[in-house]
mmCIF file of C-alpha atoms in Angstrom:
data_model
loop_
_atom_site.group_PDB
_atom_site.id
_atom_site.type_symbol
_atom_site.label_atom_id
_atom_site.label_comp_id
_atom_site.label_asym_id
_atom_site.label_seq_id
_atom_site.Cartn_x
_atom_site.Cartn_y
_atom_site.Cartn_z
ATOM 1 C CA MET W 20 -2.972 14.560 -27.213
ATOM 2 C CA GLN W 21 -1.532 11.502 -25.460
ATOM 3 C CA LEU W 22 -3.410 10.668 -22.276
ATOM 4 C CA TYR W 23 -2.095 7.172 -21.655
ATOM 5 C CA ASN W 24 1.304 5.555 -21.207
ATOM 6 C CA LYS W 25 2.619 3.961 -24.403
ATOM 7 C CA LEU W 26 5.980 2.663 -23.177
ATOM 8 C CA SER W 27 6.570 -0.787 -21.729
ATOM 9 C CA ALA W 28 8.072 -1.228 -18.267
ATOM 10 C CA LYS W 29 11.319 -2.389 -19.881
ATOM 11 C CA GLU W 30 11.525 0.665 -22.147
ATOM 12 C CA ARG W 31 10.831 2.994 -19.216
ATOM 13 C CA ALA W 32 13.470 1.287 -17.050
ATOM 14 C CA GLU W 33 16.035 1.824 -19.793
ATOM 15 C CA LEU W 34 15.105 5.520 -20.021
ATOM 16 C CA ILE W 35 15.479 5.906 -16.243
ATOM 17 C CA ASP W 36 18.938 4.317 -16.364
ATOM 18 C CA LYS W 37 19.932 6.516 -19.289
ATOM 19 C CA ALA W 38 18.712 9.695 -17.556
ATOM 20 C CA GLY W 39 20.764 8.901 -14.448
ATOM 21 C CA LYS W 40 18.615 11.180 -12.293
ATOM 22 C CA GLU W 41 17.562 10.568 -8.710
ATOM 23 C CA ARG W 42 13.839 10.075 -8.232
ATOM 24 C CA LEU W 43 11.646 10.503 -5.150
ATOM 25 C CA THR W 44 8.935 7.994 -4.255
ATOM 26 C CA ILE W 45 5.896 9.754 -2.795
ATOM 27 C CA SER W 46 2.368 8.890 -1.705
ATOM 28 C CA PHE W 47 -0.604 11.005 -0.685
ATOM 29 C CA TYR W 48 -4.375 10.912 -0.526
ATOM 30 C CA GLN W 49 -7.242 13.310 -0.015
ATOM 31 C CA TYR W 50 -10.949 12.712 0.371
ATOM 32 C CA HIS W 51 -12.858 15.373 -1.537
ATOM 33 C CA LYS W 52 -15.986 15.439 -3.693
ATOM 34 C CA ILE W 53 -14.822 15.609 -7.309
ATOM 35 C CA LYS W 54 -17.672 16.407 -9.690
ATOM 36 C CA ASP W 55 -15.961 15.200 -12.877
ATOM 37 C CA PRO W 56 -13.314 12.553 -12.074
ATOM 38 C CA GLN W 57 -12.568 11.816 -15.745
ATOM 39 C CA THR W 58 -11.707 15.425 -16.610
ATOM 40 C CA PHE W 59 -9.707 15.760 -13.399
ATOM 41 C CA ARG W 60 -7.889 12.540 -14.265
ATOM 42 C CA ASP W 61 -6.986 13.771 -17.761
ATOM 43 C CA GLN W 62 -5.675 17.075 -16.422
ATOM 44 C CA LEU W 63 -3.489 15.264 -13.910
ATOM 45 C CA TYR W 64 -2.059 13.024 -16.609
ATOM 46 C CA ILE W 65 -1.221 15.925 -18.925
ATOM 47 C CA ASN W 66 0.536 17.910 -16.189
ATOM 48 C CA TRP W 67 2.331 15.000 -14.536
ATOM 49 C CA ASP W 68 3.494 13.404 -17.769
ATOM 50 C CA LYS W 69 5.342 16.648 -18.543
ATOM 51 C CA LEU W 70 7.134 16.335 -15.186
ATOM 52 C CA ASP W 71 8.091 12.694 -15.850
ATOM 53 C CA VAL W 72 5.901 11.468 -13.000
ATOM 54 C CA LEU W 73 5.413 7.710 -12.837
ATOM 55 C CA GLY W 74 3.054 5.823 -10.576
ATOM 56 C CA ARG W 75 -0.371 4.462 -9.795
ATOM 57 C CA ILE W 76 -3.058 7.062 -9.115
ATOM 58 C CA TYR W 77 -6.744 6.434 -8.442
ATOM 59 C CA VAL W 78 -9.319 9.201 -8.867
ATOM 60 C CA SER W 79 -13.003 8.967 -7.971
ATOM 61 C CA TYR W 80 -15.968 11.058 -6.935
ATOM 62 C CA GLU W 81 -14.684 10.782 -3.344
ATOM 63 C CA GLY W 82 -11.108 11.984 -3.915
ATOM 64 C CA ILE W 83 -7.631 10.860 -4.923
ATOM 65 C CA ASN W 84 -5.178 8.167 -3.814
ATOM 66 C CA ALA W 85 -1.699 8.550 -5.329
ATOM 67 C CA GLN W 86 1.505 6.530 -5.178
ATOM 68 C CA LEU W 87 4.159 7.835 -7.519
ATOM 69 C CA SER W 88 7.747 8.786 -8.217
ATOM 70 C CA VAL W 89 9.098 12.026 -9.652
ATOM 71 C CA PRO W 90 12.623 13.179 -10.573
ATOM 72 C CA ALA W 91 14.048 15.030 -7.573
ATOM 73 C CA GLU W 92 14.836 18.016 -9.790
ATOM 74 C CA ASN W 93 11.133 18.242 -10.739
ATOM 75 C CA PHE W 94 9.784 17.990 -7.203
ATOM 76 C CA LYS W 95 9.434 21.754 -6.762
ATOM 77 C CA ASP W 96 7.353 22.061 -9.940
ATOM 78 C CA PHE W 97 5.319 19.026 -8.910
ATOM 79 C CA LYS W 98 4.574 20.633 -5.528
ATOM 80 C CA ILE W 99 3.605 23.902 -7.225
ATOM 81 C CA HIS W 100 1.118 22.029 -9.392
ATOM 82 C CA ILE W 101 -0.317 20.120 -6.426
ATOM 83 C CA ASP W 102 -0.764 23.341 -4.477
ATOM 84 C CA SER W 103 -2.533 24.945 -7.454
ATOM 85 C CA ILE W 104 -5.397 22.484 -6.940
ATOM 86 C CA PRO W 105 -7.458 23.998 -4.076
ATOM 87 C CA PHE W 106 -8.339 20.768 -2.255
ATOM 88 C CA LEU W 107 -4.742 19.501 -2.519
ATOM 89 C CA LYS W 108 -2.999 22.670 -1.354
ATOM 90 C CA ASN W 109 -0.510 21.728 1.386
ATOM 91 C CA VAL W 110 -1.664 18.106 1.374
ATOM 92 C CA ARG W 111 0.732 15.884 3.338
ATOM 93 C CA LEU W 112 3.170 14.134 1.006
ATOM 94 C CA ASN W 113 4.581 10.912 2.431
ATOM 95 C CA ILE W 114 8.174 10.571 1.240
ATOM 96 C CA ALA W 115 9.360 6.952 1.061
ATOM 97 C CA VAL W 116 11.711 5.693 3.769
ATOM 98 C CA GLU W 117 13.871 3.934 1.177
ATOM 99 C CA GLN W 118 14.244 5.383 -2.306
ATOM 100 C CA ASP W 119 14.452 3.421 -5.541
ATOM 101 C CA ASN W 120 14.549 5.066 -8.969
ATOM 102 C CA LYS W 121 12.475 2.205 -10.382
ATOM 103 C CA SER W 122 9.737 2.038 -7.754
ATOM 104 C CA PHE W 123 7.294 2.774 -10.588
ATOM 105 C CA LEU W 124 7.810 2.249 -14.309
ATOM 106 C CA LYS W 125 4.581 3.606 -15.801
ATOM 107 C CA LEU W 126 2.199 6.486 -15.226
ATOM 108 C CA LYS W 127 -1.277 5.077 -14.627
ATOM 109 C CA VAL W 128 -4.057 7.466 -13.652
ATOM 110 C CA LYS W 129 -7.331 5.564 -13.339
ATOM 111 C CA VAL W 130 -10.904 6.556 -12.565
ATOM 112 C CA ARG W 131 -12.395 4.219 -9.964
ATOM 113 C CA ASN W 132 -15.659 4.047 -8.026
ATOM 114 C CA LYS W 133 -13.632 4.491 -4.841
ATOM 115 C CA ILE W 134 -10.052 5.422 -4.058
ATOM 116 C CA VAL W 135 -9.881 2.451 -1.669
ATOM 117 C CA ALA W 136 -11.963 -0.698 -2.168
ATOM 118 C CA ASP W 137 -13.794 -0.684 1.176
ATOM 119 C CA GLY W 138 -17.154 -2.158 0.125
ATOM 120 C CA LEU W 139 -18.995 0.406 2.257
ATOM 121 C CA ASN W 140 -22.099 2.414 1.449
ATOM 122 C CA ASP W 141 -20.890 5.914 2.268
ATOM 123 C CA ASP W 142 -24.452 7.256 2.269
ATOM 124 C CA THR W 143 -25.185 5.345 5.482
ATOM 125 C CA PHE W 144 -22.746 7.238 7.711
ATOM 126 C CA ASP W 145 -20.801 10.497 7.969
ATOM 127 C CA VAL W 146 -17.426 9.786 6.345
ATOM 128 C CA THR W 147 -16.075 13.125 7.581
ATOM 129 C CA ASP W 148 -16.645 12.277 11.261
ATOM 130 C CA ILE W 149 -13.219 10.688 11.667
ATOM 131 C CA GLY W 150 -11.153 9.633 14.656
ATOM 132 C CA VAL W 151 -8.472 11.643 16.449
ATOM 133 C CA HIS W 152 -5.180 11.919 14.541
ATOM 134 C CA LEU W 153 -2.059 10.993 16.512
ATOM 135 C CA ASN W 154 1.535 11.904 15.747
ATOM 136 C CA ALA W 155 4.351 9.427 16.412
ATOM 137 C CA GLU W 156 4.980 10.561 19.996
ATOM 138 C CA GLU W 157 1.277 10.439 20.889
ATOM 139 C CA PHE W 158 0.920 7.063 19.202
ATOM 140 C CA ASN W 159 3.825 5.611 21.204
ATOM 141 C CA LYS W 160 2.346 6.894 24.449
ATOM 142 C CA MET W 161 -1.101 5.457 23.746
ATOM 143 C CA LEU W 162 0.433 2.171 22.631
ATOM 144 C CA GLU W 163 1.741 1.733 26.169
ATOM 145 C CA ASP W 164 -1.710 2.347 27.690
ATOM 146 C CA SER W 165 -3.234 -0.949 28.875
ATOM 147 C CA ASN W 166 -6.645 0.444 27.961
ATOM 148 C CA THR W 167 -5.671 0.650 24.272
ATOM 149 C CA VAL W 168 -6.327 -1.905 21.551
ATOM 150 C CA CYS W 169 -3.977 -1.231 18.625
ATOM 151 C CA VAL W 170 -5.242 -2.653 15.336
ATOM 152 C CA ASP W 171 -3.389 -3.094 12.055
ATOM 153 C CA MET W 172 -5.824 -2.165 9.258
ATOM 154 C CA ARG W 173 -3.698 -3.808 6.555
ATOM 155 C CA ASN W 174 -3.923 -7.259 4.981
ATOM 156 C CA HIS W 175 -2.198 -10.414 6.231
ATOM 157 C CA TYR W 176 0.687 -10.299 3.742
ATOM 158 C CA GLU W 177 1.454 -6.717 4.806
ATOM 159 C CA SER W 178 1.397 -7.168 8.587
ATOM 160 C CA GLU W 179 3.198 -10.510 8.305
ATOM 161 C CA ILE W 180 6.558 -8.860 7.562
ATOM 162 C CA GLY W 181 6.140 -5.910 9.915
ATOM 163 C CA HIS W 182 3.804 -4.486 12.543
ATOM 164 C CA PHE W 183 3.724 -2.457 15.729
ATOM 165 C CA ASP W 184 4.709 -4.266 18.880
ATOM 166 C CA GLY W 185 1.571 -5.708 20.500
ATOM 167 C CA ALA W 186 -0.774 -4.817 17.627
ATOM 168 C CA VAL W 187 -3.740 -6.960 16.611
ATOM 169 C CA THR W 188 -3.102 -8.167 13.036
ATOM 170 C CA PRO W 189 -6.304 -9.587 11.481
ATOM 171 C CA ASP W 190 -5.699 -12.511 9.120
ATOM 172 C CA VAL W 191 -7.592 -10.963 6.205
ATOM 173 C CA ASP W 192 -7.205 -10.696 2.446
ATOM 174 C CA THR W 193 -8.927 -7.333 2.044
ATOM 175 C CA PHE W 194 -9.529 -4.124 3.966
ATOM 176 C CA ARG W 195 -13.289 -4.750 3.879
ATOM 177 C CA ASP W 196 -12.846 -8.134 5.552
ATOM 178 C CA SER W 197 -11.130 -6.566 8.545
ATOM 179 C CA LEU W 198 -13.900 -4.058 9.321
ATOM 180 C CA ASP W 199 -16.519 -6.585 10.468
ATOM 181 C CA ILE W 200 -13.986 -8.861 12.180
ATOM 182 C CA ILE W 201 -12.612 -6.050 14.323
ATOM 183 C CA GLU W 202 -16.082 -4.814 15.241
ATOM 184 C CA ALA W 203 -17.130 -8.323 16.289
ATOM 185 C CA ASP W 204 -13.976 -8.895 18.347
ATOM 186 C CA LEU W 205 -14.347 -5.587 20.194
ATOM 187 C CA LYS W 206 -18.144 -5.411 20.442
ATOM 188 C CA ASP W 207 -18.038 -5.492 24.267
ATOM 189 C CA HIS W 208 -15.494 -2.669 24.471
ATOM 190 C CA LYS W 209 -16.998 0.079 22.340
ATOM 191 C CA GLU W 210 -17.069 2.501 25.258
ATOM 192 C CA ASP W 211 -14.286 1.456 27.626
ATOM 193 C CA LYS W 212 -11.327 0.868 25.272
ATOM 194 C CA ASN W 213 -9.244 3.100 23.047
ATOM 195 C CA LEU W 214 -9.479 1.798 19.482
ATOM 196 C CA MET W 215 -6.223 2.913 17.864
ATOM 197 C CA MET W 216 -5.556 2.073 14.218
ATOM 198 C CA TYR W 217 -2.737 2.346 11.716
ATOM 199 C CA CYS W 218 -2.033 1.480 8.082
ATOM 200 C CA THR W 219 0.622 2.255 5.451
ATOM 201 C CA GLY W 220 -0.072 5.927 4.747
ATOM 202 C CA GLY W 221 -3.276 6.668 6.649
ATOM 203 C CA ILE W 222 -5.951 6.374 3.974
ATOM 204 C CA ARG W 223 -7.571 3.156 5.183
ATOM 205 C CA CYS W 224 -7.764 4.448 8.757
ATOM 206 C CA GLU W 225 -9.416 7.653 7.550
ATOM 207 C CA LYS W 226 -12.456 5.720 6.354
ATOM 208 C CA ALA W 227 -12.319 3.030 9.061
ATOM 209 C CA SER W 228 -12.303 5.539 11.914
ATOM 210 C CA ALA W 229 -15.506 7.187 10.635
ATOM 211 C CA TYR W 230 -17.090 3.758 10.159
ATOM 212 C CA TYR W 231 -16.292 2.632 13.703
ATOM 213 C CA LYS W 232 -17.563 5.866 15.206
ATOM 214 C CA HIS W 233 -20.770 5.236 13.271
ATOM 215 C CA LYS W 234 -20.840 1.740 14.785
ATOM 216 C CA GLY W 235 -20.737 3.124 18.300
ATOM 217 C CA PHE W 236 -17.067 3.177 19.269
ATOM 218 C CA LYS W 237 -16.512 6.172 21.547
ATOM 219 C CA ASN W 238 -12.700 6.450 21.613
ATOM 220 C CA VAL W 239 -11.316 6.143 18.098
ATOM 221 C CA PHE W 240 -7.765 7.145 17.173
ATOM 222 C CA GLN W 241 -5.598 6.809 14.067
ATOM 223 C CA LEU W 242 -1.917 7.207 13.255
ATOM 224 C CA GLU W 243 -1.660 10.309 11.075
ATOM 225 C CA GLY W 244 0.289 9.622 7.897
ATOM 226 C CA GLY W 245 0.522 5.934 8.724
ATOM 227 C CA ILE W 246 3.725 3.967 9.100
ATOM 228 C CA ILE W 247 5.562 6.116 6.538
ATOM 229 C CA GLU W 248 5.028 9.390 8.408
ATOM 230 C CA TYR W 249 5.585 7.673 11.773
ATOM 231 C CA THR W 250 9.026 6.512 10.621
ATOM 232 C CA ARG W 251 9.951 9.990 9.414
ATOM 233 C CA GLN W 252 8.984 11.547 12.746
ATOM 234 C CA VAL W 253 10.809 8.856 14.735
ATOM 235 C CA LYS W 254 14.018 9.557 12.832
ATOM 236 C CA GLU W 255 13.762 13.338 12.855
ATOM 237 C CA GLU W 256 12.730 13.645 16.510
ATOM 238 C CA GLY W 257 14.828 10.802 17.931
ATOM 239 C CA LEU W 258 11.800 8.903 19.247
ATOM 240 C CA GLU W 259 11.678 5.235 20.179
ATOM 241 C CA ASN W 260 10.692 3.106 17.191
ATOM 242 C CA LYS W 261 7.970 0.658 18.130
ATOM 243 C CA PHE W 262 7.494 -0.757 14.635
ATOM 244 C CA LEU W 263 9.043 -4.176 14.113
ATOM 245 C CA GLY W 264 10.323 -5.311 10.725
ATOM 246 C CA LYS W 265 9.376 -4.021 7.289
ATOM 247 C CA ASN W 266 6.635 -1.820 5.904
ATOM 248 C CA PHE W 267 4.969 -3.429 2.863
ATOM 249 C CA VAL W 268 4.601 -1.023 -0.082
ATOM 250 C CA PHE W 269 2.677 -1.398 -3.327
ATOM 251 C CA ASP W 270 5.410 -0.712 -5.850
ATOM 252 C CA HIS W 271 8.432 -2.498 -7.274
ATOM 253 C CA ARG W 272 10.325 -2.158 -3.975
ATOM 254 C CA ARG W 273 7.678 -4.288 -2.201
ATOM 255 C CA SER W 274 8.859 -3.141 1.231
ATOM 256 C CA GLU W 275 10.853 -0.638 3.274
ATOM 257 C CA ARG W 276 13.043 -1.724 6.174
ATOM 258 C CA ILE W 277 11.925 0.060 9.368
ATOM 259 C CA SER W 278 13.807 -1.985 11.956
ATOM 260 C CA ASP W 279 16.316 -4.853 11.893
ATOM 261 C CA ASP W 280 13.744 -7.244 13.374
ATOM 262 C CA VAL W 281 12.724 -10.163 11.133
ATOM 263 C CA VAL W 282 9.243 -11.146 12.288
ATOM 264 C CA SER W 283 8.302 -13.561 9.490
ATOM 265 C CA GLN W 284 9.640 -16.720 7.913
ATOM 266 C CA CYS W 285 10.310 -18.243 4.505
ATOM 267 C CA HIS W 286 7.087 -19.858 3.368
ATOM 268 C CA GLN W 287 9.016 -22.794 1.916
ATOM 269 C CA CYS W 288 11.569 -23.768 4.570
ATOM 270 C CA GLY W 289 10.605 -21.831 7.702
ATOM 271 C CA LYS W 290 13.874 -19.921 7.978
ATOM 272 C CA PRO W 291 13.596 -16.350 9.345
ATOM 273 C CA CYS W 292 13.011 -14.174 6.286
ATOM 274 C CA ASP W 293 10.968 -11.155 5.194
ATOM 275 C CA GLU W 294 11.664 -10.959 1.456
ATOM 276 C CA HIS W 295 8.544 -11.013 -0.708
ATOM 277 C CA VAL W 296 8.848 -12.351 -4.250
ATOM 278 C CA ASN W 297 6.409 -13.126 -7.050
ATOM 279 C CA CYS W 298 6.436 -16.655 -8.424
ATOM 280 C CA ASP W 299 8.421 -16.662 -11.659
ATOM 281 C CA ASN W 300 5.683 -18.615 -13.414
ATOM 282 C CA GLU W 301 3.683 -15.771 -14.982
ATOM 283 C CA ALA W 302 0.539 -17.918 -14.952
ATOM 284 C CA CYS W 303 0.822 -18.026 -11.155
ATOM 285 C CA HIS W 304 2.664 -14.881 -10.020
ATOM 286 C CA LEU W 305 1.856 -15.713 -6.388
ATOM 287 C CA LEU W 306 3.241 -13.241 -3.846
ATOM 288 C CA PHE W 307 5.030 -15.094 -1.058
ATOM 289 C CA ILE W 308 8.049 -14.952 1.249
ATOM 290 C CA GLN W 309 11.137 -16.792 0.011
ATOM 291 C CA CYS W 310 14.678 -16.892 1.394
ATOM 292 C CA GLU W 311 17.763 -16.715 -0.816
ATOM 293 C CA SER W 312 18.464 -20.445 -0.454
ATOM 294 C CA CYS W 313 14.949 -21.455 -1.536
ATOM 295 C CA SER W 314 15.036 -18.897 -4.333
ATOM 296 C CA GLU W 315 18.124 -20.570 -5.794
ATOM 297 C CA LYS W 316 16.690 -24.038 -5.288
ATOM 298 C CA MET W 317 13.243 -23.203 -6.702
ATOM 299 C CA ASN W 318 14.287 -20.622 -9.319
ATOM 300 C CA THR W 319 12.048 -18.067 -7.581
ATOM 301 C CA CYS W 320 9.006 -20.295 -7.940
ATOM 302 C CA CYS W 321 6.442 -21.304 -5.344
ATOM 303 C CA SER W 322 6.203 -24.990 -6.309
ATOM 304 C CA ASP W 323 7.843 -27.702 -8.381
ATOM 305 C CA ASP W 324 5.008 -27.473 -10.917
ATOM 306 C CA CYS W 325 5.596 -23.751 -11.384
ATOM 307 C CA LYS W 326 9.338 -24.346 -11.563
ATOM 308 C CA GLU W 327 8.825 -26.728 -14.480
ATOM 309 C CA VAL W 328 6.589 -24.271 -16.321
ATOM 310 C CA ALA W 329 8.945 -21.320 -15.753
ATOM 311 C CA ALA W 330 11.813 -23.361 -17.235
ATOM 312 C CA LEU W 331 10.000 -23.759 -20.551
ATOM 313 C CA PRO W 332 10.731 -21.468 -23.521
ATOM 314 C CA PHE W 333 8.766 -18.209 -23.338
ATOM 315 C CA GLU W 334 6.598 -18.986 -26.358
ATOM 316 C CA GLU W 335 5.700 -22.374 -24.898
ATOM 317 C CA GLN W 336 4.645 -20.705 -21.661
ATOM 318 C CA LYS W 337 2.455 -18.283 -23.630
ATOM 319 C CA THR W 338 0.806 -21.211 -25.410
ATOM 320 C CA LEU W 339 0.022 -22.888 -22.091
ATOM 321 C CA ARG W 340 -1.582 -19.685 -20.796
ATOM 322 C CA LYS W 341 -3.590 -19.048 -23.946
ATOM 323 C CA GLY W 342 -7.331 -19.006 -23.370
ATOM 324 C CA LYS W 343 -6.968 -19.329 -19.600
ATOM 325 C CA GLY W 344 -7.853 -16.723 -17.023
ATOM 326 C CA ASN W 345 -5.391 -15.596 -14.378
ATOM 327 C CA SER W 346 -4.717 -18.041 -11.587
ATOM 328 C CA ASN W 347 -6.648 -17.342 -8.385
ATOM 329 C CA LYS W 348 -3.272 -17.292 -6.653
ATOM 330 C CA ILE W 349 -2.664 -13.845 -8.123
ATOM 331 C CA PHE W 350 -5.578 -12.523 -6.121
ATOM 332 C CA LYS W 351 -4.827 -14.562 -2.962
ATOM 333 C CA LYS W 352 -1.487 -13.075 -2.027
ATOM 334 C CA GLY W 353 0.531 -15.349 0.222
ATOM 335 C CA ARG W 354 -2.125 -18.070 0.362
ATOM 336 C CA SER W 355 -1.535 -21.412 -1.291
ATOM 337 C CA GLU W 356 -1.460 -25.051 -0.185
ATOM 338 C CA VAL W 357 2.098 -25.320 -1.499
ATOM 339 C CA LEU W 358 3.379 -22.828 1.094
ATOM 340 C CA LYS W 359 4.191 -25.166 3.974
ATOM 341 C CA PHE W 360 5.370 -22.516 6.425
ATOM 342 C CA LYS W 361 2.713 -19.887 5.903
ATOM 343 C CA LYS W 362 1.459 -19.000 9.383
#
């Protein structure tokens, strides 16, 4: 029985085009103690492969974190299967703001130590003692409270292209980095301020809120469903949208436009821009912001050196990469000395 994807991204893209069916991009998570993550993982793969689900799903002893796409015509069957799993019954499914049939091109279900790399020892605090969930209307109201500190729990390259008006946006590379920085910055306000957090879909805040309560913060709040659910509620209920710019997403779309505001700039020329690209030199693959003009000038590369390499024949590029590990730039999204206008 096949338990792993055997098609390349190119082959899958061709099949999606040929099928001509609309797909839905969905994300969800659930913390739950899973006794046998590997068996659970295999069962998910078998069932979801039959439904033509594609995506990136992490399973661990602490739960599941899923980002995926499914043909719209299969959504009902997908929901039936989800609801057949006791701890996932009626779990909130975050439907993408902007749909793209090619948001995911492979089905990857992986067993990990954690569903989010937080670097925390969960045995040292009660991970179920979380903060108060806020819907969009409640979040907007608290955002206007002068006694509230609103913190973006995402990384610098995410908040750079979009964030809530007035939010604190830590300049960090990882979720773990932000935890200690925020605690240090707010150490004198653990009892007198509202600590209100948000992230993409809510999963990072779920763990962070419990951690901060453990650290002594008395008034901890989190945006339920994250930016994705907030946007849905704003549209459906006609609420004021307080999110500026784009929401960064971890699939081939890279982002969803939430408002017309452009809050970032091209990392190469400084022109207002919020389009993320990956450097076309596969040995670099740096994620950075590049405007259309610089993209044409630099052939979607981050530097002249990468531009020269990317112009070489494919086999020559492979030879240059042979025996070398991935560039550190791959793991330092949006950080490089060649990016002159990186804030």
